[in-house]
Amino acid sequence: MPNLQHLAANAPADEIARLLDTDGALILDDVLAPADLARVSGEIDPYVEATGYGRDAFAGFQTTRTGALVARSPACRELVMHPAILAACDVFLKRACDRYIVHLTQVIRIRPGQPRQPLHRDRLAWGGFLPMSIEPQLNTIWAMTDFTFENGATQVVPGSPAWPDSRRAQPDEVGYAEMCAGSVLVYSGSVIHGGGENRANADRTGVNLTYCLGWLRQEENQYLSCPPSIARTLDPKLQALLGYAMGSYALGYFSPPLPPGEGPEVAPPQWALNAEVAPGWGEEMPETVTQRLRAKAAS
Ligand SMILES: O=C(O)CCC(=O)C(=O)O
Ligand SMILES: [Fe+2]
């Protein structure tokens, strides 16, 4: 059975990105302390307890999936903005975008009796239309419980990002993301993986926080899951991660639907959160776009 590489919580972003390219996944050990875990669980558990089971075999008839974690949990906001993960996103995702955004926030609780999930690549969320040369996604699963082979540790096929679509993993090519509570599975949108079978008698719970290229549609609609009334109260960096910032020079502006002459005709998304930002919003342009426009003007 292949093994996943384990790195220390402070591993350099380049090393994480390199392993995502080659293996497609890795584990960061012991990122959260027991007190952090207790805080996250305390905030999400009431929502998890109130969540019904999945409605098909892929979502899992013995699995609960609970979303809107940025709106619901201040502790999850910190996980979304964890510096080690954002540094890895900077290296891994900015090869194909000016700004990356949150794609999905979901507590996945695999309960006893849940069979293994069919193996898949998460990039299929976009229907297989993206060329394989573009890596669209960086994913994390934060272990709230220990992840073991017995309780449903994520199945992962190391090296599969480079496989043709037609290749199917043999049982001896599937590894398991076994890790202690507080560790984080980091995996790409191209690696073949799936939830594991829970043969144990207790839940396996992970917080799945994923990021995608800023020019792609998000799996979980962040403008609805975290509407302006809540987003207004968040750190501006988190607002931008949800999509409340320009994604590129011309990506994401809006015209506030106000009576004639009231408000700006065009505004960046965060104008909806804080009407102050409208003047000078060109400064919000990501650096790579600014550089590209300068180079174009100079040529
Ligand atoms: O819960 C897991 O271990 C992985 C779940 C997964 O891959 C998915 O739902 O797409
Ligand atoms: Fe998946």
PDB file of C-alpha atoms and ligand atoms in Angstrom:
ATOM      1  CA  MET A   1       0.000   0.000   0.000  1.00  0.00           C
ATOM      2  CA  PRO A   2       1.588   3.373  -0.976  1.00  0.00           C
ATOM      3  CA  ASN A   3       2.323   5.882   1.761  1.00  0.00           C
ATOM      4  CA  LEU A   4       1.601   9.575   1.793  1.00  0.00           C
ATOM      5  CA  GLN A   5       4.451  11.912   2.695  1.00  0.00           C
ATOM      6  CA  HIS A   6       4.193  13.629   6.074  1.00  0.00           C
ATOM      7  CA  LEU A   7       5.650  17.119   6.524  1.00  0.00           C
ATOM      8  CA  ALA A   8       6.070  19.278   9.609  1.00  0.00           C
ATOM      9  CA  ALA A   9       3.438  21.968  10.203  1.00  0.00           C
ATOM     10  CA  ASN A  10       5.979  24.663   9.252  1.00  0.00           C
ATOM     11  CA  ALA A  11       7.052  23.014   5.988  1.00  0.00           C
ATOM     12  CA  PRO A  12       7.994  25.508   3.255  1.00  0.00           C
ATOM     13  CA  ALA A  13       5.302  26.297   0.693  1.00  0.00           C
ATOM     14  CA  ASP A  14       7.597  25.254  -2.181  1.00  0.00           C
ATOM     15  CA  GLU A  15       7.930  21.783  -0.690  1.00  0.00           C
ATOM     16  CA  ILE A  16       4.142  21.465  -0.307  1.00  0.00           C
ATOM     17  CA  ALA A  17       3.621  22.602  -3.922  1.00  0.00           C
ATOM     18  CA  ARG A  18       6.297  20.177  -5.172  1.00  0.00           C
ATOM     19  CA  LEU A  19       4.594  17.220  -3.486  1.00  0.00           C
ATOM     20  CA  LEU A  20       1.197  18.357  -4.778  1.00  0.00           C
ATOM     21  CA  ASP A  21       2.655  18.290  -8.289  1.00  0.00           C
ATOM     22  CA  THR A  22       4.266  14.865  -7.984  1.00  0.00           C
ATOM     23  CA  ASP A  23       2.159  12.857  -5.506  1.00  0.00           C
ATOM     24  CA  GLY A  24      -0.972  15.018  -5.543  1.00  0.00           C
ATOM     25  CA  ALA A  25      -1.273  14.920  -1.737  1.00  0.00           C
ATOM     26  CA  LEU A  26       0.618  15.113   1.548  1.00  0.00           C
ATOM     27  CA  ILE A  27      -0.076  15.407   5.261  1.00  0.00           C
ATOM     28  CA  LEU A  28       0.938  18.313   7.479  1.00  0.00           C
ATOM     29  CA  ASP A  29       1.311  16.868  10.958  1.00  0.00           C
ATOM     30  CA  ASP A  30       0.032  18.431  14.179  1.00  0.00           C
ATOM     31  CA  VAL A  31      -1.021  21.833  12.859  1.00  0.00           C
ATOM     32  CA  LEU A  32      -3.710  22.330  15.497  1.00  0.00           C
ATOM     33  CA  ALA A  33      -3.333  21.915  19.260  1.00  0.00           C
ATOM     34  CA  PRO A  34      -6.050  20.159  21.307  1.00  0.00           C
ATOM     35  CA  ALA A  35      -7.413  23.534  22.481  1.00  0.00           C
ATOM     36  CA  ASP A  36      -7.796  24.693  18.839  1.00  0.00           C
ATOM     37  CA  LEU A  37      -9.618  21.476  17.974  1.00  0.00           C
ATOM     38  CA  ALA A  38     -11.960  21.907  20.917  1.00  0.00           C
ATOM     39  CA  ARG A  39     -12.774  25.438  19.776  1.00  0.00           C
ATOM     40  CA  VAL A  40     -13.525  24.380  16.204  1.00  0.00           C
ATOM     41  CA  SER A  41     -15.640  21.437  17.364  1.00  0.00           C
ATOM     42  CA  GLY A  42     -17.520  23.553  19.878  1.00  0.00           C
ATOM     43  CA  GLU A  43     -18.566  25.956  17.134  1.00  0.00           C
ATOM     44  CA  ILE A  44     -19.418  23.461  14.377  1.00  0.00           C
ATOM     45  CA  ASP A  45     -20.860  20.526  16.344  1.00  0.00           C
ATOM     46  CA  PRO A  46     -24.366  22.008  16.823  1.00  0.00           C
ATOM     47  CA  TYR A  47     -24.651  22.473  13.042  1.00  0.00           C
ATOM     48  CA  VAL A  48     -23.179  19.019  12.345  1.00  0.00           C
ATOM     49  CA  GLU A  49     -25.611  17.376  14.772  1.00  0.00           C
ATOM     50  CA  ALA A  50     -28.508  19.067  12.973  1.00  0.00           C
ATOM     51  CA  THR A  51     -27.386  17.905   9.505  1.00  0.00           C
ATOM     52  CA  GLY A  52     -29.128  15.045   7.704  1.00  0.00           C
ATOM     53  CA  TYR A  53     -27.415  12.281   5.718  1.00  0.00           C
ATOM     54  CA  GLY A  54     -26.302  12.502   2.088  1.00  0.00           C
ATOM     55  CA  ARG A  55     -28.947  11.800  -0.526  1.00  0.00           C
ATOM     56  CA  ASP A  56     -26.878   9.668  -2.919  1.00  0.00           C
ATOM     57  CA  ALA A  57     -24.076   7.121  -2.806  1.00  0.00           C
ATOM     58  CA  PHE A  58     -21.414   9.683  -3.694  1.00  0.00           C
ATOM     59  CA  ALA A  59     -22.380  12.102  -0.894  1.00  0.00           C
ATOM     60  CA  GLY A  60     -22.840   9.047   1.363  1.00  0.00           C
ATOM     61  CA  PHE A  61     -26.008   7.693   2.990  1.00  0.00           C
ATOM     62  CA  GLN A  62     -24.110   7.440   6.332  1.00  0.00           C
ATOM     63  CA  THR A  63     -22.240  10.753   5.878  1.00  0.00           C
ATOM     64  CA  THR A  64     -23.215  14.276   6.901  1.00  0.00           C
ATOM     65  CA  ARG A  65     -21.935  17.364   5.080  1.00  0.00           C
ATOM     66  CA  THR A  66     -22.271  20.730   6.769  1.00  0.00           C
ATOM     67  CA  GLY A  67     -21.328  23.971   4.998  1.00  0.00           C
ATOM     68  CA  ALA A  68     -21.297  27.788   5.329  1.00  0.00           C
ATOM     69  CA  LEU A  69     -18.414  27.468   7.777  1.00  0.00           C
ATOM     70  CA  VAL A  70     -17.103  30.997   7.301  1.00  0.00           C
ATOM     71  CA  ALA A  71     -20.474  32.460   8.226  1.00  0.00           C
ATOM     72  CA  ARG A  72     -21.034  30.008  11.065  1.00  0.00           C
ATOM     73  CA  SER A  73     -17.668  29.601  12.771  1.00  0.00           C
ATOM     74  CA  PRO A  74     -15.038  32.196  13.716  1.00  0.00           C
ATOM     75  CA  ALA A  75     -12.575  29.361  14.416  1.00  0.00           C
ATOM     76  CA  CYS A  76     -13.053  28.036  10.858  1.00  0.00           C
ATOM     77  CA  ARG A  77     -12.304  31.533   9.542  1.00  0.00           C
ATOM     78  CA  GLU A  78      -8.860  31.159  11.079  1.00  0.00           C
ATOM     79  CA  LEU A  79      -8.399  27.776   9.423  1.00  0.00           C
ATOM     80  CA  VAL A  80      -9.407  29.233   6.035  1.00  0.00           C
ATOM     81  CA  MET A  81      -6.763  31.935   6.493  1.00  0.00           C
ATOM     82  CA  HIS A  82      -4.063  29.687   7.958  1.00  0.00           C
ATOM     83  CA  PRO A  83      -0.723  31.205   6.830  1.00  0.00           C
ATOM     84  CA  ALA A  84       0.881  27.862   5.870  1.00  0.00           C
ATOM     85  CA  ILE A  85      -2.059  26.949   3.622  1.00  0.00           C
ATOM     86  CA  LEU A  86      -2.317  30.401   2.029  1.00  0.00           C
ATOM     87  CA  ALA A  87       1.445  30.361   1.376  1.00  0.00           C
ATOM     88  CA  ALA A  88       1.004  27.013  -0.379  1.00  0.00           C
ATOM     89  CA  CYS A  89      -1.933  28.430  -2.395  1.00  0.00           C
ATOM     90  CA  ASP A  90       0.255  31.391  -3.384  1.00  0.00           C
ATOM     91  CA  VAL A  91       2.794  29.031  -4.924  1.00  0.00           C
ATOM     92  CA  PHE A  92       0.474  26.326  -6.247  1.00  0.00           C
ATOM     93  CA  LEU A  93      -2.523  28.284  -7.551  1.00  0.00           C
ATOM     94  CA  LYS A  94      -1.097  31.626  -8.619  1.00  0.00           C
ATOM     95  CA  ARG A  95       0.581  29.874 -11.539  1.00  0.00           C
ATOM     96  CA  ALA A  96      -2.827  30.079 -13.221  1.00  0.00           C
ATOM     97  CA  CYS A  97      -4.646  33.046 -11.670  1.00  0.00           C
ATOM     98  CA  ASP A  98      -4.192  36.516 -10.236  1.00  0.00           C
ATOM     99  CA  ARG A  99      -6.269  35.736  -7.179  1.00  0.00           C
ATOM    100  CA  TYR A 100      -7.558  32.450  -5.727  1.00  0.00           C
ATOM    101  CA  ILE A 101     -10.776  32.115  -3.794  1.00  0.00           C
ATOM    102  CA  VAL A 102     -12.540  29.799  -1.383  1.00  0.00           C
ATOM    103  CA  HIS A 103     -14.226  26.960  -3.268  1.00  0.00           C
ATOM    104  CA  LEU A 104     -15.907  24.935  -0.508  1.00  0.00           C
ATOM    105  CA  THR A 105     -16.197  24.886   3.286  1.00  0.00           C
ATOM    106  CA  GLN A 106     -17.693  21.635   4.587  1.00  0.00           C
ATOM    107  CA  VAL A 107     -17.515  19.425   7.654  1.00  0.00           C
ATOM    108  CA  ILE A 108     -17.499  15.838   6.381  1.00  0.00           C
ATOM    109  CA  ARG A 109     -18.562  13.374   9.054  1.00  0.00           C
ATOM    110  CA  ILE A 110     -18.261   9.757   7.939  1.00  0.00           C
ATOM    111  CA  ARG A 111     -20.318   7.636  10.296  1.00  0.00           C
ATOM    112  CA  PRO A 112     -19.936   3.930  11.097  1.00  0.00           C
ATOM    113  CA  GLY A 113     -21.236   1.731   8.288  1.00  0.00           C
ATOM    114  CA  GLN A 114     -20.469   4.213   5.508  1.00  0.00           C
ATOM    115  CA  PRO A 115     -18.920   2.305   2.545  1.00  0.00           C
ATOM    116  CA  ARG A 116     -15.950   3.809   0.712  1.00  0.00           C
ATOM    117  CA  GLN A 117     -16.711   6.698  -1.626  1.00  0.00           C
ATOM    118  CA  PRO A 118     -16.118   6.123  -5.358  1.00  0.00           C
ATOM    119  CA  LEU A 119     -12.637   7.340  -6.348  1.00  0.00           C
ATOM    120  CA  HIS A 120     -12.662  10.637  -8.227  1.00  0.00           C
ATOM    121  CA  ARG A 121     -10.801  13.860  -8.979  1.00  0.00           C
ATOM    122  CA  ASP A 122     -12.352  16.949  -7.370  1.00  0.00           C
ATOM    123  CA  ARG A 123     -11.695  18.948 -10.563  1.00  0.00           C
ATOM    124  CA  LEU A 124     -14.672  17.087 -12.038  1.00  0.00           C
ATOM    125  CA  ALA A 125     -16.783  19.739 -10.275  1.00  0.00           C
ATOM    126  CA  TRP A 126     -16.143  21.714 -13.495  1.00  0.00           C
ATOM    127  CA  GLY A 127     -17.327  18.858 -15.630  1.00  0.00           C
ATOM    128  CA  GLY A 128     -14.059  17.806 -17.198  1.00  0.00           C
ATOM    129  CA  PHE A 129     -13.876  20.891 -19.421  1.00  0.00           C
ATOM    130  CA  LEU A 130     -10.590  22.218 -18.000  1.00  0.00           C
ATOM    131  CA  PRO A 131      -7.414  21.078 -19.772  1.00  0.00           C
ATOM    132  CA  MET A 132      -5.224  18.886 -17.560  1.00  0.00           C
ATOM    133  CA  SER A 133      -2.402  21.430 -18.008  1.00  0.00           C
ATOM    134  CA  ILE A 134      -4.330  23.743 -15.657  1.00  0.00           C
ATOM    135  CA  GLU A 135      -4.424  22.776 -11.967  1.00  0.00           C
ATOM    136  CA  PRO A 136      -7.563  24.436 -10.623  1.00  0.00           C
ATOM    137  CA  GLN A 137      -7.601  23.618  -6.948  1.00  0.00           C
ATOM    138  CA  LEU A 138      -5.836  23.168  -3.604  1.00  0.00           C
ATOM    139  CA  ASN A 139      -7.778  21.236  -0.970  1.00  0.00           C
ATOM    140  CA  THR A 140      -7.414  20.636   2.735  1.00  0.00           C
ATOM    141  CA  ILE A 141      -9.090  18.247   5.146  1.00  0.00           C
ATOM    142  CA  TRP A 142      -8.452  19.238   8.768  1.00  0.00           C
ATOM    143  CA  ALA A 143      -8.698  16.125  10.943  1.00  0.00           C
ATOM    144  CA  MET A 144     -11.052  16.754  13.877  1.00  0.00           C
ATOM    145  CA  THR A 145     -10.771  13.083  14.913  1.00  0.00           C
ATOM    146  CA  ASP A 146      -7.893  10.727  14.245  1.00  0.00           C
ATOM    147  CA  PHE A 147      -8.064   9.398  10.666  1.00  0.00           C
ATOM    148  CA  THR A 148      -7.376   5.653  10.487  1.00  0.00           C
ATOM    149  CA  PHE A 149      -7.814   2.941   7.885  1.00  0.00           C
ATOM    150  CA  GLU A 150     -10.605   1.535  10.063  1.00  0.00           C
ATOM    151  CA  ASN A 151     -12.619   4.724  10.544  1.00  0.00           C
ATOM    152  CA  GLY A 152     -12.568   6.065   6.964  1.00  0.00           C
ATOM    153  CA  ALA A 153      -9.269   7.898   6.402  1.00  0.00           C
ATOM    154  CA  THR A 154      -9.367   9.451   2.938  1.00  0.00           C
ATOM    155  CA  GLN A 155      -8.275   7.073   0.143  1.00  0.00           C
ATOM    156  CA  VAL A 156      -5.561   8.719  -1.978  1.00  0.00           C
ATOM    157  CA  VAL A 157      -3.697   7.467  -5.070  1.00  0.00           C
ATOM    158  CA  PRO A 158      -0.222   9.058  -4.957  1.00  0.00           C
ATOM    159  CA  GLY A 159       1.141  10.010  -8.381  1.00  0.00           C
ATOM    160  CA  SER A 160      -2.306   9.925 -10.039  1.00  0.00           C
ATOM    161  CA  PRO A 161      -2.397  13.600 -11.132  1.00  0.00           C
ATOM    162  CA  ALA A 162      -0.346  12.554 -14.172  1.00  0.00           C
ATOM    163  CA  TRP A 163      -2.560   9.574 -15.050  1.00  0.00           C
ATOM    164  CA  PRO A 164      -4.761   9.565 -18.152  1.00  0.00           C
ATOM    165  CA  ASP A 165      -8.504   9.738 -17.454  1.00  0.00           C
ATOM    166  CA  SER A 166      -8.949   6.147 -18.548  1.00  0.00           C
ATOM    167  CA  ARG A 167      -6.585   4.663 -15.924  1.00  0.00           C
ATOM    168  CA  ARG A 168      -8.279   3.083 -12.906  1.00  0.00           C
ATOM    169  CA  ALA A 169      -6.447   2.618  -9.597  1.00  0.00           C
ATOM    170  CA  GLN A 170      -5.810  -0.959  -8.518  1.00  0.00           C
ATOM    171  CA  PRO A 171      -6.379  -1.724  -4.806  1.00  0.00           C
ATOM    172  CA  ASP A 172      -2.613  -1.857  -4.142  1.00  0.00           C
ATOM    173  CA  GLU A 173      -2.206   1.668  -5.596  1.00  0.00           C
ATOM    174  CA  VAL A 174      -4.562   3.236  -3.034  1.00  0.00           C
ATOM    175  CA  GLY A 175      -3.050   4.793   0.098  1.00  0.00           C
ATOM    176  CA  TYR A 176      -4.881   6.083   3.171  1.00  0.00           C
ATOM    177  CA  ALA A 177      -4.493   9.523   4.761  1.00  0.00           C
ATOM    178  CA  GLU A 178      -3.941   8.186   8.255  1.00  0.00           C
ATOM    179  CA  MET A 179      -3.221  11.085  10.588  1.00  0.00           C
ATOM    180  CA  CYS A 180      -3.779  12.346  14.111  1.00  0.00           C
ATOM    181  CA  ALA A 181      -6.510  14.835  15.005  1.00  0.00           C
ATOM    182  CA  GLY A 182      -5.084  18.317  14.351  1.00  0.00           C
ATOM    183  CA  SER A 183      -3.198  17.233  11.218  1.00  0.00           C
ATOM    184  CA  VAL A 184      -4.168  18.332   7.708  1.00  0.00           C
ATOM    185  CA  LEU A 185      -4.432  16.385   4.455  1.00  0.00           C
ATOM    186  CA  VAL A 186      -3.474  18.719   1.585  1.00  0.00           C
ATOM    187  CA  TYR A 187      -4.373  17.503  -1.937  1.00  0.00           C
ATOM    188  CA  SER A 188      -4.796  18.838  -5.419  1.00  0.00           C
ATOM    189  CA  GLY A 189      -7.856  18.959  -7.666  1.00  0.00           C
ATOM    190  CA  SER A 190      -6.218  16.374  -9.930  1.00  0.00           C
ATOM    191  CA  VAL A 191      -5.304  13.582  -7.521  1.00  0.00           C
ATOM    192  CA  ILE A 192      -7.556  10.513  -7.468  1.00  0.00           C
ATOM    193  CA  HIS A 193      -9.062  10.063  -4.012  1.00  0.00           C
ATOM    194  CA  GLY A 194     -12.296   9.481  -2.084  1.00  0.00           C
ATOM    195  CA  GLY A 195     -13.636   9.144   1.440  1.00  0.00           C
ATOM    196  CA  GLY A 196     -12.748   5.856   3.147  1.00  0.00           C
ATOM    197  CA  GLU A 197     -15.045   3.143   4.489  1.00  0.00           C
ATOM    198  CA  ASN A 198     -15.883   3.529   8.175  1.00  0.00           C
ATOM    199  CA  ARG A 199     -15.613   0.035   9.695  1.00  0.00           C
ATOM    200  CA  ALA A 200     -15.176   1.440  13.220  1.00  0.00           C
ATOM    201  CA  ASN A 201     -17.794   2.307  15.824  1.00  0.00           C
ATOM    202  CA  ALA A 202     -17.189   6.065  16.008  1.00  0.00           C
ATOM    203  CA  ASP A 203     -17.386   8.975  13.562  1.00  0.00           C
ATOM    204  CA  ARG A 204     -14.517  10.174  11.384  1.00  0.00           C
ATOM    205  CA  THR A 205     -14.812  13.957  11.104  1.00  0.00           C
ATOM    206  CA  GLY A 206     -12.810  16.333   8.893  1.00  0.00           C
ATOM    207  CA  VAL A 207     -13.180  19.966   7.894  1.00  0.00           C
ATOM    208  CA  ASN A 208     -12.816  20.211   4.122  1.00  0.00           C
ATOM    209  CA  LEU A 209     -11.654  23.722   3.144  1.00  0.00           C
ATOM    210  CA  THR A 210     -10.801  24.126  -0.513  1.00  0.00           C
ATOM    211  CA  TYR A 211      -9.514  26.933  -2.756  1.00  0.00           C
ATOM    212  CA  CYS A 212      -9.751  27.407  -6.524  1.00  0.00           C
ATOM    213  CA  LEU A 213      -8.559  29.728  -9.264  1.00  0.00           C
ATOM    214  CA  GLY A 214     -10.329  33.077  -8.968  1.00  0.00           C
ATOM    215  CA  TRP A 215     -11.788  32.815 -12.481  1.00  0.00           C
ATOM    216  CA  LEU A 216     -13.668  29.597 -11.798  1.00  0.00           C
ATOM    217  CA  ARG A 217     -17.127  29.139 -10.321  1.00  0.00           C
ATOM    218  CA  GLN A 218     -17.070  28.099  -6.666  1.00  0.00           C
ATOM    219  CA  GLU A 219     -18.534  24.736  -5.616  1.00  0.00           C
ATOM    220  CA  GLU A 220     -20.193  26.345  -2.586  1.00  0.00           C
ATOM    221  CA  ASN A 221     -21.662  29.701  -3.530  1.00  0.00           C
ATOM    222  CA  GLN A 222     -19.887  31.981  -1.094  1.00  0.00           C
ATOM    223  CA  TYR A 223     -22.023  35.068  -1.816  1.00  0.00           C
ATOM    224  CA  LEU A 224     -25.100  33.130  -0.650  1.00  0.00           C
ATOM    225  CA  SER A 225     -23.429  31.084   2.125  1.00  0.00           C
ATOM    226  CA  CYS A 226     -21.791  34.217   3.500  1.00  0.00           C
ATOM    227  CA  PRO A 227     -23.925  37.145   2.301  1.00  0.00           C
ATOM    228  CA  PRO A 228     -22.799  40.784   2.567  1.00  0.00           C
ATOM    229  CA  SER A 229     -24.555  41.250   5.927  1.00  0.00           C
ATOM    230  CA  ILE A 230     -22.098  38.743   7.468  1.00  0.00           C
ATOM    231  CA  ALA A 231     -19.129  39.288   5.144  1.00  0.00           C
ATOM    232  CA  ARG A 232     -19.149  42.959   6.193  1.00  0.00           C
ATOM    233  CA  THR A 233     -17.926  41.926   9.664  1.00  0.00           C
ATOM    234  CA  LEU A 234     -14.938  39.876   8.415  1.00  0.00           C
ATOM    235  CA  ASP A 235     -11.229  40.560   7.951  1.00  0.00           C
ATOM    236  CA  PRO A 236     -10.763  42.198   4.492  1.00  0.00           C
ATOM    237  CA  LYS A 237      -8.376  39.378   3.542  1.00  0.00           C
ATOM    238  CA  LEU A 238     -11.105  36.840   4.218  1.00  0.00           C
ATOM    239  CA  GLN A 239     -13.649  38.967   2.353  1.00  0.00           C
ATOM    240  CA  ALA A 240     -11.336  38.847  -0.664  1.00  0.00           C
ATOM    241  CA  LEU A 241     -10.900  35.077  -0.306  1.00  0.00           C
ATOM    242  CA  LEU A 242     -14.678  34.613  -0.450  1.00  0.00           C
ATOM    243  CA  GLY A 243     -14.831  36.638  -3.655  1.00  0.00           C
ATOM    244  CA  TYR A 244     -15.613  40.087  -2.295  1.00  0.00           C
ATOM    245  CA  ALA A 245     -12.701  41.611  -4.255  1.00  0.00           C
ATOM    246  CA  MET A 246     -11.802  41.955  -7.909  1.00  0.00           C
ATOM    247  CA  GLY A 247     -10.487  38.669  -9.291  1.00  0.00           C
ATOM    248  CA  SER A 248      -8.471  40.386 -11.953  1.00  0.00           C
ATOM    249  CA  TYR A 249      -8.559  43.709 -13.840  1.00  0.00           C
ATOM    250  CA  ALA A 250     -12.076  43.161 -15.141  1.00  0.00           C
ATOM    251  CA  LEU A 251     -13.387  40.269 -13.071  1.00  0.00           C
ATOM    252  CA  GLY A 252     -16.202  40.746 -10.611  1.00  0.00           C
ATOM    253  CA  TYR A 253     -17.264  44.399 -10.589  1.00  0.00           C
ATOM    254  CA  PHE A 254     -20.892  45.363 -10.224  1.00  0.00           C
ATOM    255  CA  SER A 255     -23.237  48.308 -10.625  1.00  0.00           C
ATOM    256  CA  PRO A 256     -25.021  48.983  -7.332  1.00  0.00           C
ATOM    257  CA  PRO A 257     -28.751  48.817  -8.143  1.00  0.00           C
ATOM    258  CA  LEU A 258     -29.576  52.290  -6.835  1.00  0.00           C
ATOM    259  CA  PRO A 259     -31.717  55.133  -8.234  1.00  0.00           C
ATOM    260  CA  PRO A 260     -30.093  57.219 -11.033  1.00  0.00           C
ATOM    261  CA  GLY A 261     -27.094  59.216  -9.846  1.00  0.00           C
ATOM    262  CA  GLU A 262     -26.879  57.559  -6.424  1.00  0.00           C
ATOM    263  CA  GLY A 263     -23.692  55.598  -5.787  1.00  0.00           C
ATOM    264  CA  PRO A 264     -20.940  54.803  -8.286  1.00  0.00           C
ATOM    265  CA  GLU A 265     -21.884  53.344 -11.675  1.00  0.00           C
ATOM    266  CA  VAL A 266     -19.273  50.608 -11.313  1.00  0.00           C
ATOM    267  CA  ALA A 267     -17.802  49.355  -8.047  1.00  0.00           C
ATOM    268  CA  PRO A 268     -15.614  46.496  -6.857  1.00  0.00           C
ATOM    269  CA  PRO A 269     -17.461  43.747  -4.934  1.00  0.00           C
ATOM    270  CA  GLN A 270     -16.368  44.996  -1.519  1.00  0.00           C
ATOM    271  CA  TRP A 271     -18.281  48.207  -2.118  1.00  0.00           C
ATOM    272  CA  ALA A 272     -21.275  46.101  -1.090  1.00  0.00           C
ATOM    273  CA  LEU A 273     -19.578  45.595   2.275  1.00  0.00           C
ATOM    274  CA  ASN A 274     -18.076  49.008   2.823  1.00  0.00           C
ATOM    275  CA  ALA A 275     -19.138  51.873   0.575  1.00  0.00           C
ATOM    276  CA  GLU A 276     -15.870  53.667   1.425  1.00  0.00           C
ATOM    277  CA  VAL A 277     -13.739  51.532  -0.883  1.00  0.00           C
ATOM    278  CA  ALA A 278     -15.098  52.788  -4.206  1.00  0.00           C
ATOM    279  CA  PRO A 279     -12.675  55.661  -4.893  1.00  0.00           C
ATOM    280  CA  GLY A 280      -9.248  54.422  -6.021  1.00  0.00           C
ATOM    281  CA  TRP A 281     -10.380  50.809  -6.305  1.00  0.00           C
ATOM    282  CA  GLY A 282      -7.810  50.284  -9.039  1.00  0.00           C
ATOM    283  CA  GLU A 283      -5.347  49.872  -6.166  1.00  0.00           C
ATOM    284  CA  GLU A 284      -7.159  46.666  -5.416  1.00  0.00           C
ATOM    285  CA  MET A 285      -5.922  45.208  -8.674  1.00  0.00           C
ATOM    286  CA  PRO A 286      -3.757  42.164  -8.083  1.00  0.00           C
ATOM    287  CA  GLU A 287      -0.108  42.846  -8.727  1.00  0.00           C
ATOM    288  CA  THR A 288       0.273  40.481 -11.643  1.00  0.00           C
ATOM    289  CA  VAL A 289      -2.464  42.293 -13.580  1.00  0.00           C
ATOM    290  CA  THR A 290      -0.917  45.656 -12.822  1.00  0.00           C
ATOM    291  CA  GLN A 291       2.417  44.374 -14.069  1.00  0.00           C
ATOM    292  CA  ARG A 292       0.861  42.958 -17.226  1.00  0.00           C
ATOM    293  CA  LEU A 293      -0.965  46.203 -17.984  1.00  0.00           C
ATOM    294  CA  ARG A 294       2.229  48.205 -17.407  1.00  0.00           C
ATOM    295  CA  ALA A 295       4.181  45.888 -19.720  1.00  0.00           C
ATOM    296  CA  LYS A 296       1.471  46.258 -22.360  1.00  0.00           C
ATOM    297  CA  ALA A 297       1.509  50.046 -22.070  1.00  0.00           C
ATOM    298  CA  ALA A 298       5.305  50.108 -22.351  1.00  0.00           C
ATOM    299  CA  SER A 299       5.426  47.912 -25.455  1.00  0.00           C
TER     300      SER A 299
HETATM  301  O1  LIG B   1     -14.133  12.881   3.370  1.00  0.00           O
HETATM  302  C1  LIG B   1     -13.160  12.527   2.711  1.00  0.00           C
HETATM  303  O2  LIG B   1     -12.220  11.893   3.176  1.00  0.00           O
HETATM  304  C2  LIG B   1     -13.072  12.897   1.243  1.00  0.00           C
HETATM  305  C3  LIG B   1     -14.402  13.281   0.628  1.00  0.00           C
HETATM  306  C4  LIG B   1     -14.280  13.648  -0.806  1.00  0.00           C
HETATM  307  O3  LIG B   1     -13.311  13.412  -1.456  1.00  0.00           O
HETATM  308  C5  LIG B   1     -15.396  14.331  -1.463  1.00  0.00           C
HETATM  309  O4  LIG B   1     -16.520  14.355  -0.924  1.00  0.00           O
HETATM  310  O5  LIG B   1     -15.187  14.857  -2.593  1.00  0.00           O
HETATM  311 FE    FE B   2     -13.249  14.536  -3.284  1.00  0.00          FE
END
